[in-house]
Amino acid sequence: MKVTLLGVGGSAGSPQIGGADGFGDWGQLDPAEPRNRRTRSSIVIETDDQKRLLVDTPPDLRQQLTGAGIGRVDAVLYTHAHADHIAGLDEIRILNRIIGRAMPAYATSEIWAELRQRFDYAFKPFNGGFFSRPVLEAEEIAPGQTVSILGMQVKLIDQDHGYSRSLGLRVQDFAYCTDVTHLDEAALGALTGLDLFVVDCFTRAEKHPTHASLGQVLAWVEHLRPKRTILTHMGPDMDYQALRAILPPGIEPGYDGMVIGL
Ligand SMILES: [Zn+2]
Protein backbone atom coordinates (compact mmCIF):
# COMPACT_ATOMS: atom_id res chain seq x y z
CA MET A 1 0.00 0.00 0.00
CA LYS A 2 1.12 3.54 -0.75
CA VAL A 3 -0.28 6.84 0.51
CA THR A 4 0.19 10.15 -1.32
CA LEU A 5 -0.62 13.38 0.48
CA LEU A 6 -2.04 15.48 -2.35
CA GLY A 7 -2.52 18.51 -0.13
CA VAL A 8 -1.86 19.33 3.53
CA GLY A 9 -3.26 22.86 3.75
CA GLY A 10 -6.14 24.42 5.65
CA SER A 11 -9.35 25.57 4.03
CA ALA A 12 -7.75 28.70 2.53
CA GLY A 13 -4.56 26.95 1.41
CA SER A 14 -1.18 28.62 1.81
CA PRO A 15 -0.35 31.22 0.96
CA GLN A 16 -3.92 32.38 1.11
CA ILE A 17 -5.14 35.11 -1.24
CA GLY A 18 -3.86 38.57 -0.29
CA GLY A 19 -0.53 39.78 1.06
CA ALA A 20 1.11 43.23 0.83
CA ASP A 21 2.32 42.57 -2.73
CA GLY A 22 -0.74 40.55 -3.76
CA PHE A 23 1.36 37.39 -4.14
CA GLY A 24 -0.19 35.74 -1.12
CA ASP A 25 -0.58 36.07 2.61
CA TRP A 26 1.85 33.65 4.25
CA GLY A 27 0.92 34.40 7.88
CA GLN A 28 3.79 33.02 10.01
CA LEU A 29 5.00 30.73 7.22
CA ASP A 30 8.40 31.27 5.58
CA PRO A 31 7.72 31.90 1.87
CA ALA A 32 11.23 30.64 1.05
CA GLU A 33 10.39 27.11 2.29
CA PRO A 34 8.69 25.27 -0.61
CA ARG A 35 6.95 22.84 1.76
CA ASN A 36 4.97 25.77 3.19
CA ARG A 37 3.09 26.07 -0.12
CA ARG A 38 0.02 23.97 0.62
CA THR A 39 -3.09 23.05 -1.29
CA ARG A 40 -6.29 21.90 0.39
CA SER A 41 -6.26 18.55 2.21
CA SER A 42 -6.67 15.32 0.28
CA ILE A 43 -4.92 11.96 -0.08
CA VAL A 44 -4.74 9.01 -2.46
CA ILE A 45 -4.43 5.47 -1.10
CA GLU A 46 -2.96 3.04 -3.64
CA THR A 47 -3.34 -0.70 -3.19
CA ASP A 48 -0.60 -3.23 -3.96
CA ASP A 49 -2.32 -3.93 -7.29
CA GLN A 50 -2.28 -0.20 -8.19
CA LYS A 51 -5.94 0.60 -7.54
CA ARG A 52 -6.33 4.13 -6.22
CA LEU A 53 -8.83 5.56 -3.75
CA LEU A 54 -9.05 9.35 -3.75
CA VAL A 55 -10.18 10.83 -0.44
CA ASP A 56 -12.06 14.11 -1.08
CA THR A 57 -12.03 16.35 -4.16
CA PRO A 58 -10.57 19.73 -3.12
CA PRO A 59 -10.67 22.80 -5.38
CA ASP A 60 -6.97 22.14 -6.21
CA LEU A 61 -7.57 18.60 -7.48
CA ARG A 62 -6.33 19.09 -11.07
CA GLN A 63 -3.10 20.67 -9.88
CA GLN A 64 -2.68 18.01 -7.18
CA LEU A 65 -3.13 14.95 -9.40
CA THR A 66 -1.03 16.29 -12.26
CA GLY A 67 1.66 17.39 -9.79
CA ALA A 68 1.77 13.97 -8.09
CA GLY A 69 1.82 12.00 -11.33
CA ILE A 70 -1.54 10.37 -10.66
CA GLY A 71 -3.36 9.99 -13.97
CA ARG A 72 -6.17 7.71 -12.87
CA VAL A 73 -8.21 6.99 -9.75
CA ASP A 74 -10.64 4.11 -9.31
CA ALA A 75 -12.92 5.32 -6.50
CA VAL A 76 -13.61 8.40 -4.37
CA LEU A 77 -14.54 8.70 -0.70
CA TYR A 78 -15.79 11.89 0.98
CA THR A 79 -14.93 12.68 4.60
CA HIS A 80 -17.44 15.55 4.82
CA ALA A 81 -19.05 18.22 2.67
CA HIS A 82 -17.07 21.35 3.49
CA ALA A 83 -16.14 23.33 0.39
CA ASP A 84 -12.39 22.75 0.73
CA HIS A 85 -13.04 18.99 0.50
CA ILE A 86 -15.65 18.90 -2.27
CA ALA A 87 -15.28 21.95 -4.55
CA GLY A 88 -13.17 20.03 -7.09
CA LEU A 89 -15.93 17.48 -7.70
CA ASP A 90 -16.30 18.64 -11.29
CA GLU A 91 -12.81 17.22 -12.10
CA ILE A 92 -14.32 13.75 -11.70
CA ARG A 93 -15.63 14.10 -15.28
CA ILE A 94 -12.05 13.89 -16.53
CA LEU A 95 -11.44 10.83 -14.34
CA ASN A 96 -14.71 9.38 -15.74
CA ARG A 97 -13.30 9.65 -19.26
CA ILE A 98 -10.10 7.91 -18.17
CA ILE A 99 -11.83 4.94 -16.50
CA GLY A 100 -14.65 4.95 -19.05
CA ARG A 101 -17.45 4.61 -16.52
CA ALA A 102 -19.28 6.21 -13.61
CA MET A 103 -16.96 6.83 -10.63
CA PRO A 104 -17.68 4.62 -7.61
CA ALA A 105 -18.06 7.15 -4.79
CA TYR A 106 -18.59 6.63 -1.07
CA ALA A 107 -20.17 9.03 1.42
CA THR A 108 -22.69 9.16 4.25
CA SER A 109 -26.34 10.03 3.56
CA GLU A 110 -25.75 13.52 5.03
CA ILE A 111 -22.82 14.15 2.70
CA TRP A 112 -24.75 12.87 -0.32
CA ALA A 113 -27.65 15.21 0.52
CA GLU A 114 -25.25 18.19 0.50
CA LEU A 115 -23.51 17.08 -2.68
CA ARG A 116 -26.81 16.53 -4.50
CA GLN A 117 -27.88 20.04 -3.58
CA ARG A 118 -24.63 21.77 -4.54
CA PHE A 119 -23.75 19.68 -7.60
CA ASP A 120 -27.23 18.74 -8.82
CA TYR A 121 -26.01 18.40 -12.42
CA ALA A 122 -23.70 15.56 -11.39
CA PHE A 123 -26.65 13.46 -10.28
CA LYS A 124 -28.91 13.73 -13.33
CA PRO A 125 -29.58 10.45 -15.19
CA PHE A 126 -26.65 9.51 -17.39
CA ASN A 127 -27.29 7.66 -20.61
CA GLY A 128 -23.72 6.95 -21.67
CA GLY A 129 -21.51 8.78 -24.11
CA PHE A 130 -19.05 11.60 -23.48
CA PHE A 131 -18.58 12.66 -19.88
CA SER A 132 -19.31 16.35 -20.25
CA ARG A 133 -20.10 16.37 -16.55
CA PRO A 134 -19.04 14.25 -13.57
CA VAL A 135 -20.96 10.98 -13.16
CA LEU A 136 -20.92 9.30 -9.77
CA GLU A 137 -22.02 5.84 -8.74
CA ALA A 138 -23.12 6.84 -5.23
CA GLU A 139 -22.61 4.31 -2.45
CA GLU A 140 -23.95 5.10 0.99
CA ILE A 141 -21.70 4.37 3.96
CA ALA A 142 -22.00 5.08 7.68
CA PRO A 143 -19.56 5.72 10.50
CA GLY A 144 -18.70 2.61 12.49
CA GLN A 145 -18.90 0.39 9.40
CA THR A 146 -16.00 -1.40 7.79
CA VAL A 147 -16.54 -1.33 4.03
CA SER A 148 -14.71 -3.06 1.20
CA ILE A 149 -13.39 -0.54 -1.34
CA LEU A 150 -11.05 -1.62 -4.17
CA GLY A 151 -10.26 -4.75 -2.17
CA MET A 152 -9.31 -2.77 0.94
CA GLN A 153 -11.15 -3.07 4.24
CA VAL A 154 -11.84 0.55 5.20
CA LYS A 155 -12.96 1.23 8.75
CA LEU A 156 -15.03 4.42 9.04
CA ILE A 157 -14.60 6.48 12.18
CA ASP A 158 -17.13 9.02 13.45
CA GLN A 159 -15.33 12.31 14.21
CA ASP A 160 -16.35 15.52 15.96
CA HIS A 161 -15.56 18.41 13.58
CA GLY A 162 -16.92 21.13 15.84
CA TYR A 163 -20.25 22.18 14.39
CA SER A 164 -20.57 19.04 12.25
CA ARG A 165 -19.28 15.46 11.91
CA SER A 166 -16.61 14.05 9.64
CA LEU A 167 -15.38 10.57 8.72
CA GLY A 168 -11.95 9.32 9.67
CA LEU A 169 -10.72 6.19 8.00
CA ARG A 170 -8.44 3.31 8.79
CA VAL A 171 -6.98 0.82 6.31
CA GLN A 172 -4.84 -1.87 7.94
CA ASP A 173 -2.46 0.06 10.22
CA PHE A 174 -2.82 3.39 8.45
CA ALA A 175 -5.36 6.01 9.54
CA TYR A 176 -6.38 9.34 8.03
CA CYS A 177 -8.16 11.66 10.44
CA THR A 178 -8.61 15.10 8.93
CA ASP A 179 -11.02 17.81 10.05
CA VAL A 180 -11.42 16.65 13.62
CA THR A 181 -11.40 18.54 16.90
CA HIS A 182 -12.28 15.74 19.31
CA LEU A 183 -12.00 11.94 19.24
CA ASP A 184 -14.31 10.04 21.57
CA GLU A 185 -13.56 6.67 23.18
CA ALA A 186 -14.90 4.71 20.21
CA ALA A 187 -12.75 6.69 17.79
CA LEU A 188 -9.64 6.35 19.94
CA GLY A 189 -10.36 2.62 20.26
CA ALA A 190 -10.32 2.33 16.46
CA LEU A 191 -6.92 4.02 16.24
CA THR A 192 -4.67 1.81 18.36
CA GLY A 193 -1.65 -0.01 16.94
CA LEU A 194 -1.09 2.31 13.98
CA ASP A 195 2.02 2.33 11.81
CA LEU A 196 1.03 5.63 10.24
CA PHE A 197 -1.33 8.29 11.58
CA VAL A 198 -2.05 11.23 9.27
CA VAL A 199 -3.94 13.72 11.38
CA ASP A 200 -5.49 17.18 11.29
CA CYS A 201 -3.30 19.76 13.04
CA PHE A 202 -4.48 23.21 12.06
CA THR A 203 -2.77 25.41 14.63
CA ARG A 204 -0.12 25.80 17.30
CA ALA A 205 -2.62 27.90 19.27
CA GLU A 206 -4.18 26.32 22.31
CA LYS A 207 -7.61 25.60 20.93
CA HIS A 208 -9.67 25.76 17.76
CA PRO A 209 -13.44 25.21 17.52
CA THR A 210 -13.36 22.85 14.53
CA HIS A 211 -9.80 21.52 14.21
CA ALA A 212 -7.15 19.82 16.30
CA SER A 213 -4.40 21.98 17.76
CA LEU A 214 -0.81 20.80 18.11
CA GLY A 215 -1.33 20.24 21.85
CA GLN A 216 -4.32 18.00 21.11
CA VAL A 217 -2.40 16.00 18.51
CA LEU A 218 0.51 15.48 20.90
CA ALA A 219 -1.95 14.20 23.51
CA TRP A 220 -3.49 11.76 20.99
CA VAL A 221 -0.04 10.53 20.00
CA GLU A 222 0.91 10.06 23.64
CA HIS A 223 -2.23 7.97 24.13
CA LEU A 224 -2.25 6.02 20.83
CA ARG A 225 1.49 5.61 20.28
CA PRO A 226 1.46 5.34 16.48
CA LYS A 227 4.85 4.45 14.96
CA ARG A 228 4.78 7.53 12.72
CA THR A 229 2.56 10.61 12.78
CA ILE A 230 2.25 13.13 9.95
CA LEU A 231 0.41 16.42 10.34
CA THR A 232 -2.04 17.73 7.73
CA HIS A 233 -4.66 20.46 7.24
CA MET A 234 -2.11 22.96 8.54
CA GLY A 235 -2.90 26.64 8.94
CA PRO A 236 -0.86 29.87 8.76
CA ASP A 237 1.00 29.39 12.08
CA MET A 238 2.36 25.94 11.11
CA ASP A 239 5.73 26.73 9.54
CA TYR A 240 7.42 23.58 8.23
CA GLN A 241 10.94 24.15 9.57
CA ALA A 242 9.75 25.64 12.87
CA LEU A 243 7.73 22.46 13.43
CA ARG A 244 10.63 20.18 12.45
CA ALA A 245 12.67 21.94 15.14
CA ILE A 246 10.21 21.34 17.99
CA LEU A 247 8.34 18.11 17.20
CA PRO A 248 9.36 14.97 19.08
CA PRO A 249 10.74 11.96 17.13
CA GLY A 250 8.07 10.14 15.14
CA ILE A 251 6.00 13.27 14.44
CA GLU A 252 6.51 15.47 11.39
CA PRO A 253 4.62 17.98 9.27
CA GLY A 254 3.46 16.63 5.93
CA TYR A 255 3.92 18.41 2.61
CA ASP A 256 2.11 18.43 -0.69
CA GLY A 257 3.14 15.46 -2.82
CA MET A 258 4.61 13.46 0.09
CA VAL A 259 4.51 9.71 -0.61
CA ILE A 260 4.64 7.12 2.18
CA GLY A 261 5.04 3.40 1.48
CA LEU A 262 3.42 0.98 3.93
ZN1 LIG B 1 -13.99 20.69 7.32
Coordinates of C-alpha atoms and ligand atoms in Angstrom, one line a residue:
M1 CA 0.0 0.0 0.0
K2 CA 1.1 3.5 -0.7
V3 CA -0.3 6.8 0.5
T4 CA 0.2 10.1 -1.3
L5 CA -0.6 13.4 0.5
L6 CA -2.0 15.5 -2.4
G7 CA -2.5 18.5 -0.1
V8 CA -1.9 19.3 3.5
G9 CA -3.3 22.9 3.8
G10 CA -6.1 24.4 5.7
S11 CA -9.4 25.6 4.0
A12 CA -7.7 28.7 2.5
G13 CA -4.6 26.9 1.4
S14 CA -1.2 28.6 1.8
P15 CA -0.3 31.2 1.0
Q16 CA -3.9 32.4 1.1
I17 CA -5.1 35.1 -1.2
G18 CA -3.9 38.6 -0.3
G19 CA -0.5 39.8 1.1
A20 CA 1.1 43.2 0.8
D21 CA 2.3 42.6 -2.7
G22 CA -0.7 40.5 -3.8
F23 CA 1.4 37.4 -4.1
G24 CA -0.2 35.7 -1.1
D25 CA -0.6 36.1 2.6
W26 CA 1.8 33.7 4.2
G27 CA 0.9 34.4 7.9
Q28 CA 3.8 33.0 10.0
L29 CA 5.0 30.7 7.2
D30 CA 8.4 31.3 5.6
P31 CA 7.7 31.9 1.9
A32 CA 11.2 30.6 1.0
E33 CA 10.4 27.1 2.3
P34 CA 8.7 25.3 -0.6
R35 CA 7.0 22.8 1.8
N36 CA 5.0 25.8 3.2
R37 CA 3.1 26.1 -0.1
R38 CA 0.0 24.0 0.6
T39 CA -3.1 23.0 -1.3
R40 CA -6.3 21.9 0.4
S41 CA -6.3 18.5 2.2
S42 CA -6.7 15.3 0.3
I43 CA -4.9 12.0 -0.1
V44 CA -4.7 9.0 -2.5
I45 CA -4.4 5.5 -1.1
E46 CA -3.0 3.0 -3.6
T47 CA -3.3 -0.7 -3.2
D48 CA -0.6 -3.2 -4.0
D49 CA -2.3 -3.9 -7.3
Q50 CA -2.3 -0.2 -8.2
K51 CA -5.9 0.6 -7.5
R52 CA -6.3 4.1 -6.2
L53 CA -8.8 5.6 -3.7
L54 CA -9.0 9.3 -3.8
V55 CA -10.2 10.8 -0.4
D56 CA -12.1 14.1 -1.1
T57 CA -12.0 16.3 -4.2
P58 CA -10.6 19.7 -3.1
P59 CA -10.7 22.8 -5.4
D60 CA -7.0 22.1 -6.2
L61 CA -7.6 18.6 -7.5
R62 CA -6.3 19.1 -11.1
Q63 CA -3.1 20.7 -9.9
Q64 CA -2.7 18.0 -7.2
L65 CA -3.1 15.0 -9.4
T66 CA -1.0 16.3 -12.3
G67 CA 1.7 17.4 -9.8
A68 CA 1.8 14.0 -8.1
G69 CA 1.8 12.0 -11.3
I70 CA -1.5 10.4 -10.7
G71 CA -3.4 10.0 -14.0
R72 CA -6.2 7.7 -12.9
V73 CA -8.2 7.0 -9.8
D74 CA -10.6 4.1 -9.3
A75 CA -12.9 5.3 -6.5
V76 CA -13.6 8.4 -4.4
L77 CA -14.5 8.7 -0.7
Y78 CA -15.8 11.9 1.0
T79 CA -14.9 12.7 4.6
H80 CA -17.4 15.5 4.8
A81 CA -19.1 18.2 2.7
H82 CA -17.1 21.4 3.5
A83 CA -16.1 23.3 0.4
D84 CA -12.4 22.7 0.7
H85 CA -13.0 19.0 0.5
I86 CA -15.6 18.9 -2.3
A87 CA -15.3 22.0 -4.5
G88 CA -13.2 20.0 -7.1
L89 CA -15.9 17.5 -7.7
D90 CA -16.3 18.6 -11.3
E91 CA -12.8 17.2 -12.1
I92 CA -14.3 13.8 -11.7
R93 CA -15.6 14.1 -15.3
I94 CA -12.0 13.9 -16.5
L95 CA -11.4 10.8 -14.3
N96 CA -14.7 9.4 -15.7
R97 CA -13.3 9.7 -19.3
I98 CA -10.1 7.9 -18.2
I99 CA -11.8 4.9 -16.5
G100 CA -14.7 5.0 -19.1
R101 CA -17.4 4.6 -16.5
A102 CA -19.3 6.2 -13.6
M103 CA -17.0 6.8 -10.6
P104 CA -17.7 4.6 -7.6
A105 CA -18.1 7.1 -4.8
Y106 CA -18.6 6.6 -1.1
A107 CA -20.2 9.0 1.4
T108 CA -22.7 9.2 4.2
S109 CA -26.3 10.0 3.6
E110 CA -25.7 13.5 5.0
I111 CA -22.8 14.2 2.7
W112 CA -24.8 12.9 -0.3
A113 CA -27.6 15.2 0.5
E114 CA -25.3 18.2 0.5
L115 CA -23.5 17.1 -2.7
R116 CA -26.8 16.5 -4.5
Q117 CA -27.9 20.0 -3.6
R118 CA -24.6 21.8 -4.5
F119 CA -23.7 19.7 -7.6
D120 CA -27.2 18.7 -8.8
Y121 CA -26.0 18.4 -12.4
A122 CA -23.7 15.6 -11.4
F123 CA -26.7 13.5 -10.3
K124 CA -28.9 13.7 -13.3
P125 CA -29.6 10.5 -15.2
F126 CA -26.7 9.5 -17.4
N127 CA -27.3 7.7 -20.6
G128 CA -23.7 6.9 -21.7
G129 CA -21.5 8.8 -24.1
F130 CA -19.1 11.6 -23.5
F131 CA -18.6 12.7 -19.9
S132 CA -19.3 16.4 -20.3
R133 CA -20.1 16.4 -16.5
P134 CA -19.0 14.3 -13.6
V135 CA -21.0 11.0 -13.2
L136 CA -20.9 9.3 -9.8
E137 CA -22.0 5.8 -8.7
A138 CA -23.1 6.8 -5.2
E139 CA -22.6 4.3 -2.5
E140 CA -23.9 5.1 1.0
I141 CA -21.7 4.4 4.0
A142 CA -22.0 5.1 7.7
P143 CA -19.6 5.7 10.5
G144 CA -18.7 2.6 12.5
Q145 CA -18.9 0.4 9.4
T146 CA -16.0 -1.4 7.8
V147 CA -16.5 -1.3 4.0
S148 CA -14.7 -3.1 1.2
I149 CA -13.4 -0.5 -1.3
L150 CA -11.0 -1.6 -4.2
G151 CA -10.3 -4.8 -2.2
M152 CA -9.3 -2.8 0.9
Q153 CA -11.1 -3.1 4.2
V154 CA -11.8 0.5 5.2
K155 CA -13.0 1.2 8.7
L156 CA -15.0 4.4 9.0
I157 CA -14.6 6.5 12.2
D158 CA -17.1 9.0 13.4
Q159 CA -15.3 12.3 14.2
D160 CA -16.3 15.5 16.0
H161 CA -15.6 18.4 13.6
G162 CA -16.9 21.1 15.8
Y163 CA -20.2 22.2 14.4
S164 CA -20.6 19.0 12.3
R165 CA -19.3 15.5 11.9
S166 CA -16.6 14.0 9.6
L167 CA -15.4 10.6 8.7
G168 CA -12.0 9.3 9.7
L169 CA -10.7 6.2 8.0
R170 CA -8.4 3.3 8.8
V171 CA -7.0 0.8 6.3
Q172 CA -4.8 -1.9 7.9
D173 CA -2.5 0.1 10.2
F174 CA -2.8 3.4 8.4
A175 CA -5.4 6.0 9.5
Y176 CA -6.4 9.3 8.0
C177 CA -8.2 11.7 10.4
T178 CA -8.6 15.1 8.9
D179 CA -11.0 17.8 10.1
V180 CA -11.4 16.7 13.6
T181 CA -11.4 18.5 16.9
H182 CA -12.3 15.7 19.3
L183 CA -12.0 11.9 19.2
D184 CA -14.3 10.0 21.6
E185 CA -13.6 6.7 23.2
A186 CA -14.9 4.7 20.2
A187 CA -12.8 6.7 17.8
L188 CA -9.6 6.3 19.9
G189 CA -10.4 2.6 20.3
A190 CA -10.3 2.3 16.5
L191 CA -6.9 4.0 16.2
T192 CA -4.7 1.8 18.4
G193 CA -1.7 0.0 16.9
L194 CA -1.1 2.3 14.0
D195 CA 2.0 2.3 11.8
L196 CA 1.0 5.6 10.2
F197 CA -1.3 8.3 11.6
V198 CA -2.1 11.2 9.3
V199 CA -3.9 13.7 11.4
D200 CA -5.5 17.2 11.3
C201 CA -3.3 19.8 13.0
F202 CA -4.5 23.2 12.1
T203 CA -2.8 25.4 14.6
R204 CA -0.1 25.8 17.3
A205 CA -2.6 27.9 19.3
E206 CA -4.2 26.3 22.3
K207 CA -7.6 25.6 20.9
H208 CA -9.7 25.8 17.8
P209 CA -13.4 25.2 17.5
T210 CA -13.4 22.9 14.5
H211 CA -9.8 21.5 14.2
A212 CA -7.2 19.8 16.3
S213 CA -4.4 22.0 17.8
L214 CA -0.8 20.8 18.1
G215 CA -1.3 20.2 21.8
Q216 CA -4.3 18.0 21.1
V217 CA -2.4 16.0 18.5
L218 CA 0.5 15.5 20.9
A219 CA -2.0 14.2 23.5
W220 CA -3.5 11.8 21.0
V221 CA 0.0 10.5 20.0
E222 CA 0.9 10.1 23.6
H223 CA -2.2 8.0 24.1
L224 CA -2.3 6.0 20.8
R225 CA 1.5 5.6 20.3
P226 CA 1.5 5.3 16.5
K227 CA 4.8 4.5 15.0
R228 CA 4.8 7.5 12.7
T229 CA 2.6 10.6 12.8
I230 CA 2.3 13.1 9.9
L231 CA 0.4 16.4 10.3
T232 CA -2.0 17.7 7.7
H233 CA -4.7 20.5 7.2
M234 CA -2.1 23.0 8.5
G235 CA -2.9 26.6 8.9
P236 CA -0.9 29.9 8.8
D237 CA 1.0 29.4 12.1
M238 CA 2.4 25.9 11.1
D239 CA 5.7 26.7 9.5
Y240 CA 7.4 23.6 8.2
Q241 CA 10.9 24.2 9.6
A242 CA 9.7 25.6 12.9
L243 CA 7.7 22.5 13.4
R244 CA 10.6 20.2 12.5
A245 CA 12.7 21.9 15.1
I246 CA 10.2 21.3 18.0
L247 CA 8.3 18.1 17.2
P248 CA 9.4 15.0 19.1
P249 CA 10.7 12.0 17.1
G250 CA 8.1 10.1 15.1
I251 CA 6.0 13.3 14.4
E252 CA 6.5 15.5 11.4
P253 CA 4.6 18.0 9.3
G254 CA 3.5 16.6 5.9
Y255 CA 3.9 18.4 2.6
D256 CA 2.1 18.4 -0.7
G257 CA 3.1 15.5 -2.8
M258 CA 4.6 13.5 0.1
V259 CA 4.5 9.7 -0.6
I260 CA 4.6 7.1 2.2
G261 CA 5.0 3.4 1.5
L262 CA 3.4 1.0 3.9
Ligands
ZN1 ZN -14.0 20.7 7.3

